[in-house]
Amino acid sequence: MAGDQVKTIRSIAEKYDKDPARLMDVLLDIKEELGYFSEETIGVIAEAMNMPRVKVRDTLSFYAFFPRKKTGKHEVLVSKSVVEWMNGGADVVKAFEKELGVSCGETTSDRLFSLGYAECIGMSDQAPSAIVDGVPVGNLTPKDVKKVIDAAKKDAVSDLPGAKVAANLKKEGPVIFAPMENGAALDATLKMSPDEVIKTIDKSGLRGRGGAGFPTGRKWIFCRMNKSDTRYVVCNADEGEPGTFKDRVILREKPDLLFEGMTVAGYALGAAEGILYLRGEYAYMKPALEKALEERRKNNLLGADIKGKKGFNFDIRIQLGAGAYVCGEESALLESAEGKRGAPRERPPFPVEKGYMDKPTSVNNVETLCAAARVMEKGADWFSAIGTKDSTGTKLISVSGDCKEPGVYEIDYGTTIADFLKLCGAKKTKAVQIGGPSGRLLAPKDFGARISFEEYPTGGSFIVFDESRDVLKYMHQFMEFFTEESCGWCAPCRIGTSLLLVEFEKILDGRGTQADLDNLKHLGELVKTMSRCGLGQTAANPILTSMESFPELYKAILRPDEYIGRFEFDKAVKAGEEMAGRKSELEEAHS
Amino acid sequence: MSKDTLTITIDGKKIPATPGQTIMQAADAAGVYIPRLCWHKDLPAGGNCRVCTVKVNGRPQASCVFPAEEGQIIDNDTPDLKDFRCRLVEMHFVEGNHYCPSCEVSGECELQATAYRLGMITPTLPYMRPKHTVDASHPDVYIDRDRCILCGRCIRASQEVDGKSVFGFVGRGAKKKIAVNAEHNLGETDMTKADKAAEVCPTGAIVIKRQGYRIPYGQRKYDKKPIGSDIEQK
């Protein structure tokens, strides 16, 4: 390794005080400089950080965005989420392959381009999409591919029309997307004691918007209850659930509302530091977010003695992720923010007791913190008057798939699925995937139900399938996603996701019997019951909920046989027959 | 009832526990065996295998890490859980390449013994047939990843007991493997055969060389008594 590269690595390690907890930032910075991580590089990093090599490799090998091989000067990552495929993403991939002369996962011989896949990049409303040199480009067609490649060569990806990521904000509600003056929520907050602030949030009925729906006030009470010299506010902006993109819109349109919410939480919890954990796919937003933070520091909305309140010191730093869906799970997110692999923790202890750096920590979703700011500004009663009894306020829904108006809608909790389908212009709807792959597949008989914690909650993902769609094909894609994204810590999920995929494929291939279907269901229940975290506990949902909602689709492809083996003779000898240029001659078995 | 003891109920049986104990610790002390693979008495719990999952007030929890609390009603030896555990052990078998009949750890292997105890006859799930290489670079210890069940014991032992970092995980999901703290192989690490990490492997993935057949097949630990007997005889 060249001496100047060693020097670069050492100076990056110095920049972060050789703190192992900042390893993610160290690796991200090194990637920026060197592009990839050879085994030799890992050795130098380990030495520079004064850490065992095996620990550096452990973190490094976990994330999708830390390549171990030299990649091209330019990188095209085509998003392969379900909606992308519904809108012709596969053709876009083919066009890239043809144009570049390589298969997905390869680098061109002139080392100019690497072509790869990314999981959902939060652009389902503008699918097919890709991240090109870190810039998201949407609404791609095979015809655009050449233009994209030419733009990358000229370092002008940002000038492409598809790179103007449209907000697609279709309906503004009273909570998140209503106008608010910077500092208004803080003014109201600082008139109260921290305990009164938490009481207000609790009284509003606000519940976590990430999907699980834990009451935010309760979370803050528990966090504040734990005696500690410091506490942390962590915002979960790892919006990785396929089909979700509401936080993308908040982060771009309303960063101040989010930072104000985090500052409110900082005051309520007695925290000095807030961390915004931003998924690696959203790195392109970081400069604008940093700018917004800087602006707030200038205006005494962050930093020391905020708004003139003596002793109220709070600041926010942005922690980038590096491509791992499981980091949306709050304890995995904290591990990642501490520079480790994103493996979920055992609970108890919960983050409110032992979170970031083992200090009491409240991890809240982007939308939750925005709502908290509005509750402080306008009052608990104003907020709880919107929505239903157990689901107060509004909810942002990201809609994509077969509807006329994909985008983000701020709706009152309690809106029925049928009404919502009308709102987004969905016709001849066969099924709705609510809450992403980890959520549920709903059939028309469920469309009378309300979007709410009482009935069907969602973190925000809402994918519409019309009558032309083979929904089981998409369920299979969801299963591929979980297999790809399982962290591997616990056996039921690590092994179970792969097995579910194989067993599901047997049925989809038309080689499944009733016994296979029963087995698949049993395996799904096992993975759901025995897995360690939410990823494993919901990984079988595409199979289990489609079985519940559409038994007829399974019935139609099941074979009446009692038993069909996994081994297929014809398939096994096919390659040989092709090479030999003739069919196998089978001898009769000896009797 | 003083506050330094509490009572939990496992399968209808009242069991004393002390604050800070996990459900498994309390159960072990009371002679109630909960099947497990990744847990080891001298190491912190890892919660990797989930074989010890019980239902605590109806909710599944891994008993090796879940704290005992006053009044918990716990299901352990139920048909459903036994069935899931047996299948889960089976999953461990198909994930790797386990050649029990020719393995020098047969009869001392906790995976094999647990499978026997849970009544597993043969895997019914599809084999994944991963490709692994053996690392025999170290003079006294070798790694056979075919038999590794990713329980993480070696990692915890090396860190917590040996004060080294010989082992670590690498990769994610199905690609996850055990890696060593060296550029190439185990021979380059500071591992010794006296390390705790060399003796805690539940299977034959980390084996001390030249000891394989000192005890003949048929006379080994689990050839005589099922795994868990030592706990039940308390």
PDB file of C-alpha atoms in Angstrom, chain A residues 506-518 520 547 551-561 564:
ATOM      1  CA  LYS A 506     -41.003 -25.318  -4.929  1.00  0.00           C
ATOM      2  CA  ILE A 507     -44.674 -24.381  -4.629  1.00  0.00           C
ATOM      3  CA  LEU A 508     -44.425 -21.459  -7.070  1.00  0.00           C
ATOM      4  CA  ASP A 509     -42.711 -23.754  -9.571  1.00  0.00           C
ATOM      5  CA  GLY A 510     -45.859 -25.888  -9.584  1.00  0.00           C
ATOM      6  CA  ARG A 511     -44.144 -28.733  -7.745  1.00  0.00           C
ATOM      7  CA  GLY A 512     -45.836 -28.281  -4.403  1.00  0.00           C
ATOM      8  CA  THR A 513     -48.302 -30.578  -2.663  1.00  0.00           C
ATOM      9  CA  GLN A 514     -50.672 -29.884   0.213  1.00  0.00           C
ATOM     10  CA  ALA A 515     -48.019 -31.366   2.519  1.00  0.00           C
ATOM     11  CA  ASP A 516     -45.460 -28.867   1.184  1.00  0.00           C
ATOM     12  CA  LEU A 517     -47.856 -26.021   1.851  1.00  0.00           C
ATOM     13  CA  ASP A 518     -48.502 -27.225   5.419  1.00  0.00           C
ATOM     14  CA  LEU A 520     -44.155 -24.034   4.606  1.00  0.00           C
ATOM     15  CA  MET A 547     -51.920 -17.625   2.428  1.00  0.00           C
ATOM     16  CA  PRO A 551     -55.814 -19.156  -0.343  1.00  0.00           C
ATOM     17  CA  GLU A 552     -57.244 -19.613  -3.848  1.00  0.00           C
ATOM     18  CA  LEU A 553     -53.960 -18.511  -5.445  1.00  0.00           C
ATOM     19  CA  TYR A 554     -52.165 -21.317  -3.651  1.00  0.00           C
ATOM     20  CA  LYS A 555     -54.898 -23.847  -4.332  1.00  0.00           C
ATOM     21  CA  ALA A 556     -54.606 -23.098  -8.037  1.00  0.00           C
ATOM     22  CA  ILE A 557     -50.939 -24.091  -8.194  1.00  0.00           C
ATOM     23  CA  LEU A 558     -50.898 -27.054  -5.803  1.00  0.00           C
ATOM     24  CA  ARG A 559     -50.530 -30.515  -7.267  1.00  0.00           C
ATOM     25  CA  PRO A 560     -52.876 -33.299  -6.144  1.00  0.00           C
ATOM     26  CA  ASP A 561     -49.988 -35.752  -5.663  1.00  0.00           C
ATOM     27  CA  ILE A 564     -43.244 -34.751  -5.096  1.00  0.00           C
TER      28      ILE A 564
END
